[in-house]
mmCIF file of C-alpha atoms and ligand atoms in Angstrom:
data_model
loop_
_atom_site.group_PDB
_atom_site.id
_atom_site.type_symbol
_atom_site.label_atom_id
_atom_site.label_comp_id
_atom_site.label_asym_id
_atom_site.label_seq_id
_atom_site.Cartn_x
_atom_site.Cartn_y
_atom_site.Cartn_z
ATOM 1 C CA MET A 377 -76.137 -93.797 20.333
ATOM 2 C CA SER A 378 -77.081 -90.129 20.738
ATOM 3 C CA ILE A 379 -74.659 -87.438 19.647
ATOM 4 C CA TYR A 380 -74.144 -84.338 21.786
ATOM 5 C CA SER A 381 -71.994 -81.253 21.424
ATOM 6 C CA ARG A 382 -69.463 -80.134 24.009
ATOM 7 C CA ILE A 383 -67.185 -77.138 24.329
ATOM 8 C CA ALA A 384 -63.672 -78.134 23.299
ATOM 9 C CA GLY A 385 -62.135 -74.667 23.722
ATOM 10 C CA THR A 386 -62.889 -70.965 24.175
ATOM 11 C CA GLY A 387 -61.177 -67.752 23.070
ATOM 12 C CA SER A 388 -61.766 -64.019 23.050
ATOM 13 C CA TYR A 389 -60.294 -60.759 21.896
ATOM 14 C CA LEU A 390 -60.723 -57.091 22.807
ATOM 15 C CA PRO A 391 -59.322 -54.302 20.645
ATOM 16 C CA GLU A 392 -56.465 -52.388 22.305
ATOM 17 C CA LYS A 393 -58.026 -48.942 22.344
ATOM 18 C CA VAL A 394 -59.852 -48.229 25.630
ATOM 19 C CA LEU A 395 -62.510 -45.569 26.177
ATOM 20 C CA SER A 396 -63.067 -44.835 29.872
ATOM 21 C CA ASN A 397 -66.059 -43.190 31.514
ATOM 22 C CA HIS A 398 -63.809 -40.174 32.101
ATOM 23 C CA ASP A 399 -63.143 -40.005 28.350
ATOM 24 C CA LEU A 400 -66.916 -40.018 27.799
ATOM 25 C CA GLU A 401 -67.340 -37.129 30.247
ATOM 26 C CA LYS A 402 -65.504 -35.015 27.650
ATOM 27 C CA MET A 403 -67.832 -36.138 24.846
ATOM 28 C CA VAL A 404 -71.368 -36.019 26.353
ATOM 29 C CA GLU A 405 -73.014 -34.671 29.501
ATOM 30 C CA THR A 406 -72.449 -37.611 31.824
ATOM 31 C CA SER A 407 -70.255 -38.677 34.733
ATOM 32 C CA ASP A 408 -68.201 -41.700 35.705
ATOM 33 C CA GLN A 409 -70.321 -41.984 38.850
ATOM 34 C CA TRP A 410 -73.642 -41.982 36.930
ATOM 35 C CA ILE A 411 -72.431 -44.612 34.456
ATOM 36 C CA GLN A 412 -71.008 -46.906 37.148
ATOM 37 C CA GLU A 413 -74.075 -46.611 39.414
ATOM 38 C CA ARG A 414 -76.658 -47.139 36.642
ATOM 39 C CA THR A 415 -74.813 -49.719 34.526
ATOM 40 C CA GLY A 416 -71.703 -51.115 36.267
ATOM 41 C CA ILE A 417 -69.532 -50.087 33.304
ATOM 42 C CA LYS A 418 -66.087 -48.535 33.880
ATOM 43 C CA LYS A 419 -64.619 -48.720 30.393
ATOM 44 C CA ARG A 420 -65.127 -50.232 26.974
ATOM 45 C CA HIS A 421 -62.803 -51.226 24.105
ATOM 46 C CA ILE A 422 -63.203 -49.566 20.725
ATOM 47 C CA ALA A 423 -61.922 -50.868 17.385
ATOM 48 C CA GLU A 424 -59.410 -48.639 15.593
ATOM 49 C CA ALA A 425 -60.438 -47.067 12.284
ATOM 50 C CA GLY A 426 -60.068 -49.825 9.720
ATOM 51 C CA GLN A 427 -60.202 -52.610 12.320
ATOM 52 C CA THR A 428 -63.246 -54.697 11.429
ATOM 53 C CA THR A 429 -65.532 -57.241 13.063
ATOM 54 C CA CYS A 430 -63.737 -60.007 11.130
ATOM 55 C CA ASP A 431 -60.367 -58.806 12.465
ATOM 56 C CA LEU A 432 -61.668 -59.232 16.038
ATOM 57 C CA ALA A 433 -63.362 -62.554 15.191
ATOM 58 C CA GLU A 434 -60.150 -63.913 13.681
ATOM 59 C CA GLN A 435 -58.184 -63.336 16.893
ATOM 60 C CA ALA A 436 -60.882 -64.866 19.107
ATOM 61 C CA ALA A 437 -61.294 -67.849 16.759
ATOM 62 C CA ALA A 438 -57.545 -68.526 16.639
ATOM 63 C CA ARG A 439 -57.433 -68.537 20.451
ATOM 64 C CA ALA A 440 -60.448 -70.860 20.712
ATOM 65 C CA LEU A 441 -58.921 -73.279 18.179
ATOM 66 C CA LYS A 442 -55.638 -73.286 20.114
ATOM 67 C CA ALA A 443 -57.459 -73.951 23.402
ATOM 68 C CA ALA A 444 -59.379 -76.798 21.731
ATOM 69 C CA GLY A 445 -56.229 -78.274 20.190
ATOM 70 C CA LYS A 446 -57.883 -78.194 16.744
ATOM 71 C CA THR A 447 -56.751 -76.948 13.345
ATOM 72 C CA ALA A 448 -58.883 -74.771 11.094
ATOM 73 C CA GLN A 449 -59.079 -77.688 8.660
ATOM 74 C CA GLU A 450 -60.944 -79.774 11.227
ATOM 75 C CA ILE A 451 -63.846 -77.270 11.368
ATOM 76 C CA ASP A 452 -66.881 -78.340 9.363
ATOM 77 C CA LEU A 453 -69.210 -75.481 10.381
ATOM 78 C CA ILE A 454 -68.600 -71.778 11.045
ATOM 79 C CA VAL A 455 -71.378 -69.649 12.543
ATOM 80 C CA VAL A 456 -70.705 -65.984 13.261
ATOM 81 C CA ALA A 457 -73.217 -63.967 15.280
ATOM 82 C CA THR A 458 -72.945 -60.274 14.459
ATOM 83 C CA THR A 459 -75.030 -57.168 13.912
ATOM 84 C CA THR A 460 -72.051 -55.269 12.521
ATOM 85 C CA PRO A 461 -70.736 -57.345 9.592
ATOM 86 C CA ASP A 462 -67.707 -56.140 7.587
ATOM 87 C CA LYS A 463 -69.649 -56.204 4.324
ATOM 88 C CA ILE A 464 -73.242 -56.555 3.123
ATOM 89 C CA PHE A 465 -71.947 -59.778 1.644
ATOM 90 C CA PRO A 466 -70.123 -62.158 1.776
ATOM 91 C CA SER A 467 -71.036 -63.029 5.344
ATOM 92 C CA THR A 468 -68.469 -62.371 8.065
ATOM 93 C CA ALA A 469 -68.389 -66.166 8.553
ATOM 94 C CA CYS A 470 -67.145 -66.574 4.951
ATOM 95 C CA LEU A 471 -64.564 -63.805 5.460
ATOM 96 C CA LEU A 472 -63.410 -65.535 8.649
ATOM 97 C CA GLN A 473 -63.239 -68.915 6.926
ATOM 98 C CA GLN A 474 -60.910 -67.417 4.312
ATOM 99 C CA ARG A 475 -58.672 -65.868 6.991
ATOM 100 C CA LEU A 476 -58.436 -69.191 8.814
ATOM 101 C CA GLY A 477 -57.540 -71.019 5.593
ATOM 102 C CA ASN A 478 -60.494 -73.393 5.714
ATOM 103 C CA HIS A 479 -62.065 -74.219 2.356
ATOM 104 C CA GLY A 480 -65.413 -75.890 1.866
ATOM 105 C CA CYS A 481 -67.153 -76.079 5.240
ATOM 106 C CA ALA A 482 -70.583 -74.474 5.744
ATOM 107 C CA ALA A 483 -70.257 -70.858 6.921
ATOM 108 C CA PHE A 484 -72.965 -68.301 7.657
ATOM 109 C CA ASP A 485 -73.897 -65.379 9.883
ATOM 110 C CA ILE A 486 -76.698 -65.126 12.408
ATOM 111 C CA GLN A 487 -78.399 -61.831 13.248
ATOM 112 C CA ALA A 488 -80.112 -61.821 16.612
ATOM 113 C CA VAL A 489 -78.333 -58.733 18.009
ATOM 114 C CA CYS A 490 -77.286 -59.281 21.656
ATOM 115 C CA THR A 491 -78.775 -62.799 21.665
ATOM 116 C CA GLY A 492 -76.762 -63.696 18.555
ATOM 117 C CA PHE A 493 -74.205 -65.940 20.251
ATOM 118 C CA VAL A 494 -76.900 -67.893 22.109
ATOM 119 C CA TYR A 495 -78.775 -68.339 18.798
ATOM 120 C CA ALA A 496 -75.535 -69.440 17.091
ATOM 121 C CA MET A 497 -74.888 -72.006 19.834
ATOM 122 C CA GLY A 498 -78.458 -73.292 19.433
ATOM 123 C CA VAL A 499 -77.986 -73.735 15.687
ATOM 124 C CA ALA A 500 -74.498 -75.269 15.884
ATOM 125 C CA ASP A 501 -75.663 -77.678 18.618
ATOM 126 C CA LYS A 502 -78.422 -78.915 16.314
ATOM 127 C CA PHE A 503 -75.977 -79.402 13.415
ATOM 128 C CA ILE A 504 -73.788 -81.543 15.663
ATOM 129 C CA LYS A 505 -76.690 -83.466 17.240
ATOM 130 C CA THR A 506 -78.043 -84.415 13.811
ATOM 131 C CA GLY A 507 -74.616 -85.533 12.599
ATOM 132 C CA ALA A 508 -74.414 -82.709 10.000
ATOM 133 C CA ALA A 509 -71.203 -81.383 11.589
ATOM 134 C CA ARG A 510 -68.638 -82.740 14.039
ATOM 135 C CA THR A 511 -66.574 -79.642 14.814
ATOM 136 C CA ALA A 512 -68.167 -76.191 14.836
ATOM 137 C CA LEU A 513 -66.600 -72.782 15.332
ATOM 138 C CA VAL A 514 -69.160 -70.457 16.946
ATOM 139 C CA VAL A 515 -68.233 -66.784 17.159
ATOM 140 C CA GLY A 516 -69.866 -63.631 18.523
ATOM 141 C CA ALA A 517 -68.104 -60.539 17.178
ATOM 142 C CA GLU A 518 -69.060 -56.879 17.000
ATOM 143 C CA THR A 519 -67.851 -53.403 16.177
ATOM 144 C CA LEU A 520 -70.926 -51.853 17.733
ATOM 145 C CA SER A 521 -69.124 -48.513 18.062
ATOM 146 C CA ARG A 522 -69.845 -48.039 14.339
ATOM 147 C CA ILE A 523 -73.626 -47.882 14.852
ATOM 148 C CA LEU A 524 -73.598 -45.607 17.912
ATOM 149 C CA ASP A 525 -74.522 -41.929 17.943
ATOM 150 C CA TRP A 526 -71.618 -40.556 19.983
ATOM 151 C CA ASN A 527 -73.761 -37.526 20.883
ATOM 152 C CA ASP A 528 -76.488 -39.667 22.492
ATOM 153 C CA ARG A 529 -75.603 -40.223 26.157
ATOM 154 C CA GLY A 530 -78.488 -42.692 26.518
ATOM 155 C CA THR A 531 -76.745 -45.241 24.265
ATOM 156 C CA CYS A 532 -73.073 -44.370 23.634
ATOM 157 C CA ILE A 533 -72.024 -45.029 27.240
ATOM 158 C CA LEU A 534 -73.324 -48.604 27.170
ATOM 159 C CA PHE A 535 -71.622 -50.390 24.298
ATOM 160 C CA GLY A 536 -68.190 -51.561 23.196
ATOM 161 C CA ASP A 537 -66.394 -53.729 20.633
ATOM 162 C CA GLY A 538 -64.990 -57.241 21.006
ATOM 163 C CA ALA A 539 -65.200 -60.897 20.012
ATOM 164 C CA GLY A 540 -65.552 -64.277 21.680
ATOM 165 C CA ALA A 541 -65.523 -67.792 20.257
ATOM 166 C CA VAL A 542 -66.012 -71.413 21.173
ATOM 167 C CA VAL A 543 -65.151 -74.627 19.363
ATOM 168 C CA LEU A 544 -67.898 -77.233 19.739
ATOM 169 C CA GLU A 545 -67.168 -80.892 19.067
ATOM 170 C CA ALA A 546 -69.292 -84.023 18.855
ATOM 171 C CA ALA A 547 -69.309 -86.110 22.026
ATOM 172 C CA ASP A 548 -71.151 -89.167 23.336
ATOM 173 C CA LYS A 549 -72.413 -87.325 26.424
ATOM 174 C CA PRO A 550 -73.439 -83.683 27.007
ATOM 175 C CA GLY A 551 -72.008 -81.016 26.706
ATOM 176 C CA ILE A 552 -74.954 -78.884 25.784
ATOM 177 C CA LEU A 553 -78.056 -80.061 27.672
ATOM 178 C CA SER A 554 -80.564 -77.734 26.001
ATOM 179 C CA THR A 555 -80.906 -74.461 24.138
ATOM 180 C CA HIS A 556 -83.946 -72.188 24.215
ATOM 181 C CA LEU A 557 -84.435 -69.505 21.562
ATOM 182 C CA HIS A 558 -87.221 -66.918 21.395
ATOM 183 C CA ALA A 559 -88.188 -63.701 19.630
ATOM 184 C CA ASP A 560 -91.025 -61.199 19.562
ATOM 185 C CA GLY A 561 -90.737 -58.725 16.705
ATOM 186 C CA ALA A 562 -93.532 -56.572 18.137
ATOM 187 C CA TYR A 563 -90.926 -54.624 20.127
ATOM 188 C CA GLU A 564 -88.959 -53.497 17.059
ATOM 189 C CA GLU A 565 -89.001 -49.803 17.890
ATOM 190 C CA LEU A 566 -87.764 -50.017 21.485
ATOM 191 C CA LEU A 567 -84.274 -50.919 20.302
ATOM 192 C CA HIS A 568 -83.239 -50.568 16.666
ATOM 193 C CA VAL A 569 -81.116 -48.980 13.961
ATOM 194 C CA PRO A 570 -83.812 -47.592 11.650
ATOM 195 C CA GLY A 571 -81.770 -47.481 8.430
ATOM 196 C CA GLY A 572 -80.992 -50.442 6.212
ATOM 197 C CA ILE A 573 -80.077 -51.598 2.744
ATOM 198 C CA SER A 574 -83.623 -52.194 1.574
ATOM 199 C CA ARG A 575 -85.369 -49.422 3.501
ATOM 200 C CA GLY A 576 -82.621 -46.897 2.775
ATOM 201 C CA PHE A 577 -80.974 -44.263 4.968
ATOM 202 C CA ASP A 578 -83.364 -41.297 4.658
ATOM 203 C CA MET A 579 -83.377 -39.105 7.762
ATOM 204 C CA GLU A 580 -86.033 -39.955 10.334
ATOM 205 C CA ALA A 581 -89.063 -37.661 10.665
ATOM 206 C CA ASP A 582 -87.739 -36.492 14.058
ATOM 207 C CA GLY A 583 -84.350 -35.638 12.508
ATOM 208 C CA ALA A 584 -82.553 -38.683 13.971
ATOM 209 C CA ASP A 585 -79.769 -40.220 11.900
ATOM 210 C CA PRO A 586 -80.972 -43.641 10.666
ATOM 211 C CA HIS A 587 -77.430 -45.052 10.711
ATOM 212 C CA PHE A 588 -77.381 -45.135 14.496
ATOM 213 C CA MET A 589 -78.957 -47.106 17.312
ATOM 214 C CA GLN A 590 -82.083 -45.748 18.968
ATOM 215 C CA MET A 591 -83.221 -47.134 22.289
ATOM 216 C CA LYS A 592 -85.917 -46.549 24.879
ATOM 217 C CA GLY A 593 -83.581 -47.623 27.692
ATOM 218 C CA ASN A 594 -86.059 -47.725 30.516
ATOM 219 C CA GLU A 595 -88.580 -49.909 28.666
ATOM 220 C CA VAL A 596 -85.830 -52.217 27.379
ATOM 221 C CA PHE A 597 -84.559 -52.578 30.939
ATOM 222 C CA LYS A 598 -87.929 -53.746 32.291
ATOM 223 C CA MET A 599 -88.501 -56.158 29.403
ATOM 224 C CA ALA A 600 -85.007 -57.631 29.835
ATOM 225 C CA VAL A 601 -85.473 -58.291 33.556
ATOM 226 C CA ASN A 602 -88.889 -59.952 33.110
ATOM 227 C CA THR A 603 -87.913 -61.968 30.057
ATOM 228 C CA LEU A 604 -84.641 -63.269 31.501
ATOM 229 C CA GLY A 605 -86.484 -64.328 34.659
ATOM 230 C CA ARG A 606 -88.851 -66.407 32.498
ATOM 231 C CA ILE A 607 -86.087 -68.031 30.452
ATOM 232 C CA VAL A 608 -84.356 -69.180 33.638
ATOM 233 C CA ASP A 609 -87.557 -70.955 34.741
ATOM 234 C CA GLU A 610 -88.090 -72.458 31.279
ATOM 235 C CA THR A 611 -84.524 -73.788 31.067
ATOM 236 C CA LEU A 612 -84.578 -75.380 34.519
ATOM 237 C CA ALA A 613 -88.016 -76.942 33.945
ATOM 238 C CA ALA A 614 -86.991 -78.389 30.553
ATOM 239 C CA ASN A 615 -84.115 -80.203 32.256
ATOM 240 C CA GLY A 616 -85.900 -81.146 35.472
ATOM 241 C CA MET A 617 -83.254 -79.186 37.374
ATOM 242 C CA LYS A 618 -83.274 -77.020 40.491
ATOM 243 C CA LYS A 619 -81.740 -73.561 40.849
ATOM 244 C CA SER A 620 -79.053 -75.053 43.067
ATOM 245 C CA ASP A 621 -77.923 -77.364 40.214
ATOM 246 C CA ILE A 622 -76.412 -74.377 38.363
ATOM 247 C CA ASP A 623 -72.760 -73.711 39.211
ATOM 248 C CA TRP A 624 -72.288 -70.618 37.066
ATOM 249 C CA LEU A 625 -74.494 -67.997 35.477
ATOM 250 C CA VAL A 626 -72.805 -66.561 32.382
ATOM 251 C CA PRO A 627 -75.149 -63.713 31.447
ATOM 252 C CA HIS A 628 -75.245 -61.235 28.600
ATOM 253 C CA GLN A 629 -73.381 -58.193 29.914
ATOM 254 C CA ALA A 630 -75.884 -55.377 29.325
ATOM 255 C CA ASN A 631 -76.290 -53.755 32.731
ATOM 256 C CA ILE A 632 -75.125 -54.915 36.181
ATOM 257 C CA ARG A 633 -78.627 -54.252 37.543
ATOM 258 C CA ILE A 634 -80.182 -56.608 34.950
ATOM 259 C CA ILE A 635 -77.533 -59.243 35.773
ATOM 260 C CA LYS A 636 -78.216 -58.941 39.513
ATOM 261 C CA ALA A 637 -81.965 -59.305 38.960
ATOM 262 C CA THR A 638 -81.407 -62.569 37.032
ATOM 263 C CA ALA A 639 -79.039 -63.844 39.730
ATOM 264 C CA ARG A 640 -81.707 -63.082 42.371
ATOM 265 C CA LYS A 641 -84.215 -65.073 40.321
ATOM 266 C CA LEU A 642 -81.806 -68.025 40.501
ATOM 267 C CA SER A 643 -81.162 -67.374 44.236
ATOM 268 C CA MET A 644 -77.560 -67.259 43.135
ATOM 269 C CA ASP A 645 -74.715 -65.609 44.988
ATOM 270 C CA MET A 646 -72.975 -62.985 42.808
ATOM 271 C CA ASP A 647 -69.741 -64.954 43.389
ATOM 272 C CA ASN A 648 -71.187 -67.544 40.987
ATOM 273 C CA VAL A 649 -72.076 -65.022 38.315
ATOM 274 C CA VAL A 650 -69.491 -64.097 35.701
ATOM 275 C CA VAL A 651 -69.439 -60.304 35.482
ATOM 276 C CA THR A 652 -67.210 -58.622 32.901
ATOM 277 C CA ILE A 653 -69.369 -55.619 32.037
ATOM 278 C CA GLY A 654 -67.161 -53.249 34.052
ATOM 279 C CA GLU A 655 -64.247 -53.969 31.745
ATOM 280 C CA HIS A 656 -65.889 -53.900 28.312
ATOM 281 C CA GLY A 657 -69.512 -52.713 28.500
ATOM 282 C CA ASN A 658 -72.156 -54.320 26.326
ATOM 283 C CA THR A 659 -70.429 -55.957 23.357
ATOM 284 C CA SER A 660 -73.712 -57.386 22.003
ATOM 285 C CA ALA A 661 -73.181 -60.846 20.435
ATOM 286 C CA ALA A 662 -69.619 -60.955 21.806
ATOM 287 C CA SER A 663 -70.559 -60.476 25.442
ATOM 288 C CA VAL A 664 -71.518 -64.031 26.506
ATOM 289 C CA PRO A 665 -68.491 -65.735 24.879
ATOM 290 C CA LEU A 666 -66.198 -62.988 26.232
ATOM 291 C CA ALA A 667 -67.508 -63.604 29.754
ATOM 292 C CA LEU A 668 -67.275 -67.386 29.302
ATOM 293 C CA ASP A 669 -63.685 -67.248 28.077
ATOM 294 C CA THR A 670 -62.677 -64.871 30.873
ATOM 295 C CA ALA A 671 -63.917 -67.237 33.594
ATOM 296 C CA VAL A 672 -62.503 -70.331 31.856
ATOM 297 C CA LYS A 673 -59.069 -68.742 31.424
ATOM 298 C CA ASP A 674 -58.845 -67.420 34.994
ATOM 299 C CA GLY A 675 -59.745 -70.895 36.316
ATOM 300 C CA ARG A 676 -63.121 -70.066 37.875
ATOM 301 C CA ILE A 677 -65.113 -72.304 35.518
ATOM 302 C CA LYS A 678 -63.906 -75.895 35.661
ATOM 303 C CA ARG A 679 -64.631 -79.021 33.627
ATOM 304 C CA GLY A 680 -67.752 -80.853 34.776
ATOM 305 C CA GLU A 681 -69.524 -77.738 36.098
ATOM 306 C CA THR A 682 -73.037 -76.729 34.982
ATOM 307 C CA LEU A 683 -73.341 -73.383 33.235
ATOM 308 C CA LEU A 684 -76.379 -71.308 32.323
ATOM 309 C CA LEU A 685 -75.723 -68.888 29.480
ATOM 310 C CA GLU A 686 -78.473 -66.348 28.771
ATOM 311 C CA ALA A 687 -79.028 -63.257 26.650
ATOM 312 C CA PHE A 688 -81.585 -60.651 25.644
ATOM 313 C CA GLY A 689 -81.395 -58.244 22.722
ATOM 314 C CA GLY A 690 -82.962 -56.225 19.924
ATOM 315 C CA GLY A 691 -85.830 -57.864 18.107
ATOM 316 C CA PHE A 692 -86.635 -58.553 20.856
ATOM 317 C CA THR A 693 -84.739 -61.807 20.951
ATOM 318 C CA TRP A 694 -83.815 -63.853 23.995
ATOM 319 C CA GLY A 695 -82.501 -67.286 24.808
ATOM 320 C CA SER A 696 -80.398 -69.588 26.948
ATOM 321 C CA VAL A 697 -77.942 -72.456 26.758
ATOM 322 C CA LEU A 698 -77.589 -74.954 29.597
ATOM 323 C CA LEU A 699 -74.436 -77.035 29.475
ATOM 324 C CA ASN A 700 -71.983 -79.195 31.307
ATOM 325 C CA TYR A 701 -68.624 -77.628 30.689
HETATM 326 N N1 COA B 1864 -75.404 -39.713 32.011
HETATM 327 C C1 COA B 1864 -76.126 -38.960 32.854
HETATM 328 N N2 COA B 1864 -77.457 -38.922 32.843
HETATM 329 C C2 COA B 1864 -78.087 -39.697 31.943
HETATM 330 C C3 COA B 1864 -77.396 -40.504 31.028
HETATM 331 C C4 COA B 1864 -75.997 -40.484 31.083
HETATM 332 N N3 COA B 1864 -75.244 -41.225 30.268
HETATM 333 N N4 COA B 1864 -78.292 -41.174 30.260
HETATM 334 C C5 COA B 1864 -79.505 -40.787 30.676
HETATM 335 N N5 COA B 1864 -79.388 -39.889 31.683
HETATM 336 C C6 COA B 1864 -80.450 -39.213 32.423
HETATM 337 C C7 COA B 1864 -81.755 -39.170 31.678
HETATM 338 O O1 COA B 1864 -81.779 -38.108 30.749
HETATM 339 C C8 COA B 1864 -82.745 -38.981 32.808
HETATM 340 O O2 COA B 1864 -82.756 -37.628 33.172
HETATM 341 P P1 COA B 1864 -84.115 -36.909 33.599
HETATM 342 O O3 COA B 1864 -84.601 -37.657 34.815
HETATM 343 O O4 COA B 1864 -83.676 -35.527 33.852
HETATM 344 O O5 COA B 1864 -85.018 -37.076 32.417
HETATM 345 C C9 COA B 1864 -82.131 -39.771 33.949
HETATM 346 O O6 COA B 1864 -80.730 -39.935 33.611
HETATM 347 C C10 COA B 1864 -82.763 -41.114 34.145
HETATM 348 O O7 COA B 1864 -82.900 -41.730 32.883
HETATM 349 P P2 COA B 1864 -83.422 -43.193 32.728
HETATM 350 O O8 COA B 1864 -83.412 -43.564 31.289
HETATM 351 O O9 COA B 1864 -84.709 -43.345 33.475
HETATM 352 O O10 COA B 1864 -82.279 -43.967 33.535
HETATM 353 P P3 COA B 1864 -82.166 -45.478 33.835
HETATM 354 O O11 COA B 1864 -81.954 -45.672 35.276
HETATM 355 O O12 COA B 1864 -83.237 -46.274 33.169
HETATM 356 O O13 COA B 1864 -80.778 -45.856 33.135
HETATM 357 C C11 COA B 1864 -80.045 -46.978 31.171
HETATM 358 C C12 COA B 1864 -80.650 -45.711 31.745
HETATM 359 C C13 COA B 1864 -79.920 -46.824 29.674
HETATM 360 C C14 COA B 1864 -78.665 -47.178 31.800
HETATM 361 C C15 COA B 1864 -80.964 -48.175 31.536
HETATM 362 O O14 COA B 1864 -82.294 -47.872 31.209
HETATM 363 C C16 COA B 1864 -80.586 -49.437 30.838
HETATM 364 O O15 COA B 1864 -79.526 -49.985 31.039
HETATM 365 N N6 COA B 1864 -81.497 -49.976 29.997
HETATM 366 C C17 COA B 1864 -81.279 -51.203 29.307
HETATM 367 C C18 COA B 1864 -80.435 -50.926 28.119
HETATM 368 C C19 COA B 1864 -79.868 -52.171 27.527
HETATM 369 O O16 COA B 1864 -79.390 -53.009 28.226
HETATM 370 N N7 COA B 1864 -79.918 -52.269 26.200
HETATM 371 C C20 COA B 1864 -79.367 -53.333 25.492
HETATM 372 C C21 COA B 1864 -80.206 -54.534 25.699
HETATM 373 S S1 COA B 1864 -79.378 -55.882 24.977
#
């Protein structure tokens, strides 16, 4: 008999500190109106000094375990998607494992920037389908505020910190119907943090600080819209499904205009699209599980419904997960 993975529980966590668009008006030349019109963002949450990605992940994971009715000891795989790990090593997944009091299960991080959670779901699903794991904790967690140039109005208004998690368990029917993961490294320079451990942190030729994110927003925007349109088609075709078979679109929360374009592609009413960007901006790998948990907890998403999760991010990377909740 085939093994599938299904979502047993979801959880999320946002740090307490809130940074509104009005707060940003005092930091860079921008306005609440510009940010809301161009992005849909009203505010974002920012981790306190000393509050790390693992701290956020721990809260989200504990909530997902509680919702799933599972103990940390039952987990046999931990995958954390993050671009902002606490340490160079050990992985944030190992740090999280220690916090949860689990000893011995496989634990590793995945780096696919904003597509990280979708990648992590793809990997965990395959572990469960092959029988290598029965209960997987999949987390997307970020303190993206730490890699932002707070003087760059083109990037600092877009991002925030947060974490989301799901517990996947083995089941005899889906659950996850398919996952689709892609990357094209040719677009490296449209969205990147130039510095790194191996390359070093020498100043850029143009004087830009290599610790911080650089983005060609307009070009990223166009690529995201086109690419997400294609992944919707690919996912439906792979499952022999029609647009109308999807109950909920749970998109990466990057920009309300990108989300609306993907919904149009699916001929989907915005009432069936989970939109949380206004409340927390783009939280990178945390954004899809944060949106998922929000709509599960407020009762919009119900058991038995069909969900399309999708994301696009630096790399470029992009992907989708189609599932019966
Ligand atoms: N406040 C006010 N004005 C701003 C601004 C801000 N925060 N940021 C940029 N501007 C200005 C620009 O300087 C430009 O001015 P100019 O016409 O005088 O040169 C003008 O607004 C238009 O800039 P542009 O970059 O063309 O705007 P846009 O409509 O493309 O919106 C983004 C900019 C960043 C909101 C948009 O491109 C975007 O969301 N891109 C995708 C980013 C993303 O999602 N990245 C993560 C992917 S996972």
